[in-house]
Amino acid sequence: MATGTANTAVPTDGNYKPVNGLLVSPGTGLTMPQGGKDILTDPITGNQYAPTVAQVTQGMPSILQKAATVSTGSVATLAKAFASNVTAGNSIVVVAACGNGTAMTVADTLGNLYTSAINAPNSTTFETQIFFSVGPTGSSSGIPAGANTITVTNAGTAASIGVEIYEVNGLITQVQAQPDQTSISTGTGTTASTPNIAASVSNSLAFAGVAIGTGVVTAFAAGTGLTYDSGTQQPATPAGLFQFASLSGYLGSTNALAPSATWTTSRAWSMAVAIFKPVSIGVQGTVQIGGYNYTRVTSAATTLVKTGPGVLHAVIVNTPTSTGTLELDDAITNTTPIIGKMLFPAACPPLTAIYDVAFTTGLSATVAIATIDATIVWK
């Protein structure tokens, strides 16, 4: 695809004009998503165009299923299966915690490749980590379908592990630069929190993991904007990790999220947050600059505007005249079929009539009174 240099803002242009990031047809009301408000020039052809983008998702981004588990003590790996088969084309997010500070790895029975989105170790004692997968190695079209078991491997010494697995749709797949945003923090107390974080686009999903060391807590609660998904995940015999919680949240806007969780009894903690943006695929297309022509009529006569098929976009009546008429015909002379006919009352102000209709034979405009001044916009 050719690249270009931005030069001017998109003007009102034929069928479409820019309104709040959309190209809107003034005649039909149809909209076309607009990727930017700049006009680009193709250096090969010299054509100007407005870059467009279409939002393509498998419905609103959402969590289709989730499952959580925790080890009973010191282990090298921890596995958890989805209750139902996963659907081809979706993505998987894994939120995990481990009782040492060494980064974990993830694999599954469908051969998907997992990437670490963010890792938050609390010294060498314990950590929280978030992973995601968009399919096998070399694939960006989503995971394959089937029964799937996720296995988290502890890369350090044997320790307790907790994990929550998610199948999500309308997310991650075919999107570059994931995760969108991340945030981490560690500390000691009754509240875990990270710096504020905001999605770069609306309809994103946030995932967070909280690992708790040195003892268990009670009355765990997620902060505003997040849901406590995992329930109480507490190893029967803790080894570094005493408790684990996984949280998620739908971000319908780009407003800042303040990730947090609270509990009773001061404990050491680690928190990691990652935001994933929805699928957004560029669609090749152009909006031509100067895509419409105009013909001004100022005499009481029939004016042949165009021969052959075309589109009548609009009629701008600059100077209406009392009892005057302006007839528009799908013909090369003043005859039928008539596209439209205007009769101007006394004291009529200037006006614009949007047609956006196609004609086949030609376009002619007939003025009945010479003092009428009108502009025919067509192509």
Short mmCIF file of C-alpha atoms in Angstrom, two decimals:
data_model
loop_
_atom_site.label_atom_id
_atom_site.label_comp_id
_atom_site.label_asym_id
_atom_site.label_seq_id
_atom_site.Cartn_x
_atom_site.Cartn_y
_atom_site.Cartn_z
CA MET A 1 0.00 0.00 0.00
CA ALA A 2 1.31 3.45 -0.87
CA THR A 3 2.03 5.89 1.90
CA GLY A 4 1.51 9.62 1.81
CA THR A 5 1.98 12.86 3.64
CA ALA A 6 -0.85 14.59 5.47
CA ASN A 7 -1.59 18.05 4.17
CA THR A 8 -5.09 19.43 4.80
CA ALA A 9 -8.11 18.58 6.92
CA VAL A 10 -10.88 16.65 5.20
CA PRO A 11 -13.38 19.10 3.70
CA THR A 12 -17.03 18.52 2.86
CA ASP A 13 -16.50 16.25 -0.09
CA GLY A 14 -19.27 15.00 -2.34
CA ASN A 15 -21.11 12.14 -0.72
CA TYR A 16 -19.20 12.27 2.54
CA LYS A 17 -18.15 14.88 5.06
CA PRO A 18 -16.23 14.41 8.36
CA VAL A 19 -18.29 14.48 11.56
CA ASN A 20 -16.75 13.28 14.84
CA GLY A 21 -14.42 10.78 13.20
CA LEU A 22 -16.99 9.48 10.72
CA LEU A 23 -17.58 10.25 7.08
CA VAL A 24 -21.30 11.01 6.83
CA SER A 25 -23.37 11.17 3.65
CA PRO A 26 -25.56 14.28 3.88
CA GLY A 27 -28.03 12.76 1.42
CA THR A 28 -28.50 9.23 2.75
CA GLY A 29 -27.25 9.55 6.32
CA LEU A 30 -24.98 6.53 5.75
CA THR A 31 -21.71 6.59 7.66
CA MET A 32 -18.26 5.23 6.95
CA PRO A 33 -15.68 4.98 9.78
CA GLN A 34 -12.78 7.33 9.25
CA GLY A 35 -9.31 6.46 10.46
CA GLY A 36 -8.03 10.02 10.42
CA LYS A 37 -9.07 13.56 9.61
CA ASP A 38 -6.13 14.21 7.30
CA ILE A 39 -6.05 13.93 3.53
CA LEU A 40 -3.18 11.75 2.26
CA THR A 41 -1.62 11.84 -1.20
CA ASP A 42 -0.66 8.63 -2.98
CA PRO A 43 2.89 9.36 -4.23
CA ILE A 44 2.49 6.94 -7.14
CA THR A 45 -0.83 8.07 -8.62
CA GLY A 46 -1.07 11.55 -7.10
CA ASN A 47 -4.62 10.75 -5.95
CA GLN A 48 -5.78 12.18 -2.65
CA TYR A 49 -7.75 10.10 -0.19
CA ALA A 50 -9.02 10.00 3.38
CA PRO A 51 -7.78 6.91 5.25
CA THR A 52 -10.68 4.83 6.53
CA VAL A 53 -10.91 2.05 9.08
CA ALA A 54 -13.66 -0.41 9.93
CA GLN A 55 -14.21 -1.89 13.37
CA VAL A 56 -14.42 -5.67 12.89
CA THR A 57 -15.19 -7.77 15.94
CA GLN A 58 -16.94 -11.00 16.79
CA GLY A 59 -19.61 -9.00 18.60
CA MET A 60 -18.79 -6.69 21.49
CA PRO A 61 -15.49 -7.77 23.11
CA SER A 62 -16.43 -10.04 25.97
CA ILE A 63 -15.31 -12.93 28.18
CA LEU A 64 -16.95 -16.13 26.91
CA GLN A 65 -15.75 -18.45 29.67
CA LYS A 66 -13.27 -18.51 32.52
CA ALA A 67 -11.90 -20.96 35.07
CA ALA A 68 -9.56 -20.75 38.05
CA THR A 69 -7.47 -23.09 40.17
CA VAL A 70 -4.65 -23.03 42.72
CA SER A 71 -2.04 -25.59 43.72
CA THR A 72 -2.19 -27.41 47.05
CA GLY A 73 1.47 -26.70 47.75
CA SER A 74 4.87 -26.47 46.07
CA VAL A 75 4.63 -27.48 42.40
CA ALA A 76 6.55 -27.06 39.16
CA THR A 77 3.42 -26.74 37.00
CA LEU A 78 -0.30 -26.09 37.37
CA ALA A 79 -2.92 -27.04 34.75
CA LYS A 80 -6.55 -25.95 34.27
CA ALA A 81 -8.99 -26.90 31.51
CA PHE A 82 -11.82 -24.83 30.09
CA ALA A 83 -15.22 -26.32 30.90
CA SER A 84 -16.30 -26.04 27.24
CA ASN A 85 -14.47 -26.27 23.93
CA VAL A 86 -12.94 -22.99 22.82
CA THR A 87 -14.10 -21.40 19.55
CA ALA A 88 -11.83 -20.93 16.56
CA GLY A 89 -10.75 -17.33 15.99
CA ASN A 90 -10.95 -16.26 19.63
CA SER A 91 -8.10 -15.39 22.01
CA ILE A 92 -6.97 -16.57 25.45
CA VAL A 93 -5.82 -14.50 28.41
CA VAL A 94 -4.07 -16.11 31.38
CA VAL A 95 -3.62 -14.35 34.73
CA ALA A 96 -1.24 -16.22 37.04
CA ALA A 97 0.70 -15.86 40.29
CA CYS A 98 3.61 -17.84 41.69
CA GLY A 99 5.45 -18.12 45.01
CA ASN A 100 8.81 -16.96 43.65
CA GLY A 101 9.97 -14.00 41.62
CA THR A 102 10.96 -15.89 38.48
CA ALA A 103 8.90 -15.33 35.33
CA MET A 104 6.51 -18.16 34.41
CA THR A 105 5.68 -19.68 31.02
CA VAL A 106 2.38 -20.94 29.59
CA ALA A 107 1.40 -23.63 27.06
CA ASP A 108 -1.81 -25.48 26.14
CA THR A 109 -3.02 -28.67 24.51
CA LEU A 110 -3.98 -26.89 21.25
CA GLY A 111 -0.43 -25.74 20.58
CA ASN A 112 -1.09 -22.02 21.00
CA LEU A 113 1.82 -19.63 21.55
CA TYR A 114 1.61 -17.48 24.70
CA THR A 115 3.19 -14.05 25.11
CA SER A 116 3.84 -12.39 28.45
CA ALA A 117 1.99 -9.07 28.58
CA ILE A 118 3.35 -7.89 31.95
CA ASN A 119 5.14 -9.30 35.00
CA ALA A 120 5.14 -7.85 38.53
CA PRO A 121 7.56 -9.61 40.94
CA ASN A 122 7.56 -8.63 44.59
CA SER A 123 11.30 -9.03 45.14
CA THR A 124 12.12 -12.75 44.82
CA THR A 125 9.24 -13.80 47.05
CA PHE A 126 6.25 -13.98 44.70
CA GLU A 127 4.91 -12.47 41.49
CA THR A 128 1.89 -11.80 39.26
CA GLN A 129 2.03 -12.26 35.50
CA ILE A 130 -0.44 -11.87 32.60
CA PHE A 131 -0.20 -13.80 29.31
CA PHE A 132 -2.19 -13.84 26.06
CA SER A 133 -2.43 -15.98 22.95
CA VAL A 134 -3.81 -15.29 19.47
CA GLY A 135 -3.10 -18.79 18.18
CA PRO A 136 -0.20 -21.08 17.26
CA THR A 137 3.23 -19.81 16.22
CA GLY A 138 3.03 -17.63 13.12
CA SER A 139 -0.75 -17.24 13.35
CA SER A 140 -2.67 -14.03 13.96
CA SER A 141 -6.11 -15.33 13.03
CA GLY A 142 -7.05 -16.68 16.44
CA ILE A 143 -6.91 -19.94 18.34
CA PRO A 144 -8.10 -23.26 16.87
CA ALA A 145 -11.30 -24.84 18.17
CA GLY A 146 -11.44 -27.73 20.62
CA ALA A 147 -11.01 -28.86 24.20
CA ASN A 148 -8.16 -26.97 25.79
CA THR A 149 -6.09 -27.32 28.96
CA ILE A 150 -3.77 -24.48 29.99
CA THR A 151 -0.53 -25.30 31.85
CA VAL A 152 1.49 -22.71 33.75
CA THR A 153 5.12 -23.65 34.40
CA ASN A 154 7.07 -22.30 37.34
CA ALA A 155 10.50 -21.39 35.97
CA GLY A 156 12.06 -21.09 39.44
CA THR A 157 12.05 -23.32 42.50
CA ALA A 158 8.90 -25.29 43.31
CA ALA A 159 6.26 -23.04 44.85
CA SER A 160 2.52 -22.53 45.11
CA ILE A 161 0.77 -21.29 41.92
CA GLY A 162 -2.62 -19.76 41.18
CA VAL A 163 -4.17 -19.21 37.75
CA GLU A 164 -7.30 -17.85 36.02
CA ILE A 165 -7.87 -18.59 32.33
CA TYR A 166 -10.18 -16.61 30.01
CA GLU A 167 -11.52 -17.18 26.52
CA VAL A 168 -12.37 -13.84 24.90
CA ASN A 169 -13.92 -12.83 21.58
CA GLY A 170 -13.67 -9.65 19.54
CA LEU A 171 -10.25 -9.01 21.06
CA ILE A 172 -6.51 -9.16 20.41
CA THR A 173 -6.56 -11.22 17.20
CA GLN A 174 -5.00 -9.43 14.20
CA VAL A 175 -4.24 -6.36 16.32
CA GLN A 176 -0.69 -5.08 16.46
CA ALA A 177 1.08 -3.85 19.60
CA GLN A 178 -0.80 -5.82 22.22
CA PRO A 179 -1.21 -5.32 25.08
CA ASP A 180 -2.47 -1.79 24.62
CA GLN A 181 -1.42 -0.51 28.07
CA THR A 182 0.07 -2.08 31.21
CA SER A 183 0.64 -1.08 34.81
CA ILE A 184 2.29 -2.77 37.83
CA SER A 185 3.02 -2.12 41.48
CA THR A 186 4.05 -3.94 44.66
CA GLY A 187 3.82 -3.08 48.33
CA THR A 188 2.56 -3.99 51.79
CA GLY A 189 -0.79 -3.04 53.31
CA THR A 190 -4.53 -3.61 52.96
CA THR A 191 -4.85 -2.07 49.48
CA ALA A 192 -3.22 -3.07 46.22
CA SER A 193 -3.17 -0.44 43.47
CA THR A 194 -1.22 0.55 40.38
CA PRO A 195 -0.88 3.89 38.58
CA ASN A 196 -3.96 4.91 36.60
CA ILE A 197 -4.23 3.33 33.18
CA ALA A 198 -6.42 4.22 30.19
CA ALA A 199 -7.30 2.35 27.00
CA SER A 200 -6.25 4.01 23.76
CA VAL A 201 -9.58 3.02 22.17
CA SER A 202 -13.03 2.29 23.59
CA ASN A 203 -14.50 -1.24 23.89
CA SER A 204 -11.33 -2.67 25.40
CA LEU A 205 -10.92 -5.24 28.17
CA ALA A 206 -8.71 -4.91 31.26
CA PHE A 207 -7.30 -7.85 33.20
CA ALA A 208 -5.55 -7.68 36.57
CA GLY A 209 -3.87 -10.13 38.91
CA VAL A 210 -3.16 -9.72 42.62
CA ALA A 211 -0.71 -11.99 44.47
CA ILE A 212 -0.60 -11.92 48.26
CA GLY A 213 2.31 -13.20 50.35
CA THR A 214 3.19 -13.60 54.03
CA GLY A 215 -0.36 -14.64 55.02
CA VAL A 216 -3.98 -14.92 53.93
CA VAL A 217 -6.49 -12.07 53.85
CA THR A 218 -10.26 -11.78 54.16
CA ALA A 219 -12.97 -9.52 52.73
CA PHE A 220 -11.17 -9.20 49.41
CA ALA A 221 -12.92 -6.71 47.08
CA ALA A 222 -12.15 -5.27 43.66
CA GLY A 223 -11.97 -1.52 43.12
CA THR A 224 -14.20 0.51 40.81
CA GLY A 225 -14.21 -0.68 37.22
CA LEU A 226 -13.00 -4.22 37.94
CA THR A 227 -14.79 -7.48 38.78
CA TYR A 228 -13.38 -10.07 41.17
CA ASP A 229 -13.45 -13.18 38.96
CA SER A 230 -11.45 -15.88 40.66
CA GLY A 231 -13.02 -16.12 44.10
CA THR A 232 -10.70 -16.98 46.97
CA GLN A 233 -7.75 -18.91 45.52
CA GLN A 234 -5.78 -20.00 48.55
CA PRO A 235 -3.19 -22.81 48.46
CA ALA A 236 -3.80 -25.40 51.13
CA THR A 237 -0.06 -25.41 51.86
CA PRO A 238 1.30 -22.00 50.83
CA ALA A 239 4.83 -21.82 49.46
CA GLY A 240 5.63 -18.17 48.80
CA LEU A 241 2.15 -17.44 47.42
CA PHE A 242 -0.58 -17.34 50.10
CA GLN A 243 -3.47 -16.04 48.05
CA PHE A 244 -4.33 -15.17 44.44
CA ALA A 245 -7.06 -13.08 42.82
CA SER A 246 -7.87 -12.35 39.19
CA LEU A 247 -9.95 -9.35 38.09
CA SER A 248 -11.31 -8.03 34.79
CA GLY A 249 -13.24 -5.05 33.48
CA TYR A 250 -14.92 -3.83 30.29
CA LEU A 251 -13.70 -0.36 29.26
CA GLY A 252 -16.39 1.32 27.18
CA SER A 253 -14.44 4.58 26.94
CA THR A 254 -10.89 5.90 27.13
CA ASN A 255 -11.41 7.33 30.63
CA ALA A 256 -8.68 6.49 33.13
CA LEU A 257 -9.04 3.33 35.23
CA ALA A 258 -7.61 3.31 38.77
CA PRO A 259 -6.93 -0.41 39.36
CA SER A 260 -7.20 -1.46 43.00
CA ALA A 261 -8.29 -4.14 45.44
CA THR A 262 -8.79 -4.08 49.20
CA TRP A 263 -8.84 -6.59 52.07
CA THR A 264 -8.36 -6.87 55.81
CA THR A 265 -4.98 -7.44 57.53
CA SER A 266 -1.80 -5.89 56.15
CA ARG A 267 0.06 -8.19 53.74
CA ALA A 268 2.76 -7.98 51.09
CA TRP A 269 1.23 -7.84 47.62
CA SER A 270 1.96 -7.64 43.91
CA MET A 271 -0.44 -6.33 41.21
CA ALA A 272 -0.25 -6.39 37.41
CA VAL A 273 -2.77 -4.88 34.95
CA ALA A 274 -3.00 -5.19 31.16
CA ILE A 275 -5.49 -3.64 28.73
CA PHE A 276 -6.19 -5.32 25.39
CA LYS A 277 -7.82 -3.38 22.56
CA PRO A 278 -10.43 -4.79 20.16
CA VAL A 279 -9.90 -5.93 16.60
CA SER A 280 -9.46 -3.01 14.19
CA ILE A 281 -8.65 -3.85 10.58
CA GLY A 282 -7.71 -1.23 8.01
CA VAL A 283 -9.93 -1.24 4.94
CA GLN A 284 -8.56 0.13 1.66
CA GLY A 285 -10.75 2.85 0.23
CA THR A 286 -10.73 6.43 -0.98
CA VAL A 287 -12.75 9.57 -0.66
CA GLN A 288 -11.94 11.65 -3.73
CA ILE A 289 -11.27 15.35 -3.32
CA GLY A 290 -13.30 17.40 -5.78
CA GLY A 291 -15.44 14.34 -6.53
CA TYR A 292 -18.41 16.55 -7.60
CA ASN A 293 -18.77 19.13 -10.33
CA TYR A 294 -21.02 22.18 -10.40
CA THR A 295 -23.00 24.10 -13.02
CA ARG A 296 -24.43 27.54 -12.32
CA VAL A 297 -27.70 28.50 -14.05
CA THR A 298 -28.82 32.17 -14.26
CA SER A 299 -31.06 32.41 -17.31
CA ALA A 300 -34.65 31.46 -18.14
CA ALA A 301 -33.65 28.55 -20.34
CA THR A 302 -32.85 24.85 -20.37
CA THR A 303 -29.22 24.08 -19.50
CA LEU A 304 -27.75 20.68 -20.35
CA VAL A 305 -25.71 19.92 -17.25
CA LYS A 306 -24.42 16.46 -18.22
CA THR A 307 -24.94 13.86 -20.94
CA GLY A 308 -25.11 10.22 -19.89
CA PRO A 309 -25.44 8.63 -16.43
CA GLY A 310 -24.38 10.38 -13.23
CA VAL A 311 -25.47 11.51 -9.79
CA LEU A 312 -27.37 14.65 -8.87
CA HIS A 313 -26.04 15.52 -5.45
CA ALA A 314 -27.61 18.87 -4.57
CA VAL A 315 -29.23 22.06 -5.83
CA ILE A 316 -28.16 25.29 -4.16
CA VAL A 317 -30.62 28.10 -4.87
CA ASN A 318 -28.58 31.25 -4.34
CA THR A 319 -31.31 33.70 -5.41
CA PRO A 320 -34.88 32.37 -5.34
CA THR A 321 -37.47 34.47 -7.21
CA SER A 322 -41.16 34.64 -6.30
CA THR A 323 -43.25 32.23 -8.46
CA GLY A 324 -40.11 31.11 -10.27
CA THR A 325 -39.53 27.42 -11.01
CA LEU A 326 -36.50 25.19 -11.44
CA GLU A 327 -37.04 21.78 -13.01
CA LEU A 328 -34.47 18.97 -13.07
CA ASP A 329 -34.91 16.23 -15.68
CA ASP A 330 -33.28 12.88 -16.35
CA ALA A 331 -32.93 13.97 -19.97
CA ILE A 332 -30.82 16.14 -22.24
CA THR A 333 -33.76 18.50 -22.85
CA ASN A 334 -36.70 19.83 -20.86
CA THR A 335 -38.78 16.63 -20.84
CA THR A 336 -39.65 13.61 -18.70
CA PRO A 337 -38.72 11.86 -16.54
CA ILE A 338 -38.65 14.71 -14.03
CA ILE A 339 -36.28 14.28 -11.11
CA GLY A 340 -37.64 17.25 -9.20
CA LYS A 341 -39.34 20.61 -9.59
CA MET A 342 -39.03 23.63 -7.30
CA LEU A 343 -41.62 26.39 -7.05
CA PHE A 344 -40.45 29.39 -5.04
CA PRO A 345 -42.94 31.35 -2.89
CA ALA A 346 -42.68 35.04 -2.17
CA ALA A 347 -39.86 36.07 0.18
CA CYS A 348 -38.17 32.66 -0.09
CA PRO A 349 -34.66 32.65 1.45
CA PRO A 350 -31.69 30.92 -0.23
CA LEU A 351 -31.84 27.16 0.20
CA THR A 352 -30.09 23.88 -0.49
CA ALA A 353 -31.90 20.71 -1.57
CA ILE A 354 -30.01 17.42 -1.23
CA TYR A 355 -30.99 14.76 -3.78
CA ASP A 356 -28.19 12.16 -4.03
CA VAL A 357 -30.06 10.40 -6.83
CA ALA A 358 -28.75 8.72 -9.96
CA PHE A 359 -29.82 9.70 -13.49
CA THR A 360 -29.30 7.66 -16.67
CA THR A 361 -29.92 9.66 -19.86
CA GLY A 362 -28.47 12.96 -18.72
CA LEU A 363 -29.18 15.91 -16.47
CA SER A 364 -30.88 19.11 -17.61
CA ALA A 365 -32.01 22.12 -15.57
CA THR A 366 -34.80 24.42 -16.75
CA VAL A 367 -35.33 27.85 -15.16
CA ALA A 368 -38.64 29.70 -15.73
CA ILE A 369 -37.67 33.18 -14.50
CA ALA A 370 -34.33 34.73 -15.45
CA THR A 371 -33.58 36.26 -12.06
CA ILE A 372 -33.23 32.83 -10.44
CA ASP A 373 -29.60 32.01 -9.61
CA ALA A 374 -28.84 28.37 -8.75
CA THR A 375 -25.88 25.98 -8.57
CA ILE A 376 -26.30 22.33 -9.63
CA VAL A 377 -23.87 19.94 -7.88
CA TRP A 378 -23.38 16.67 -9.78
CA LYS A 379 -21.01 14.03 -11.07
#
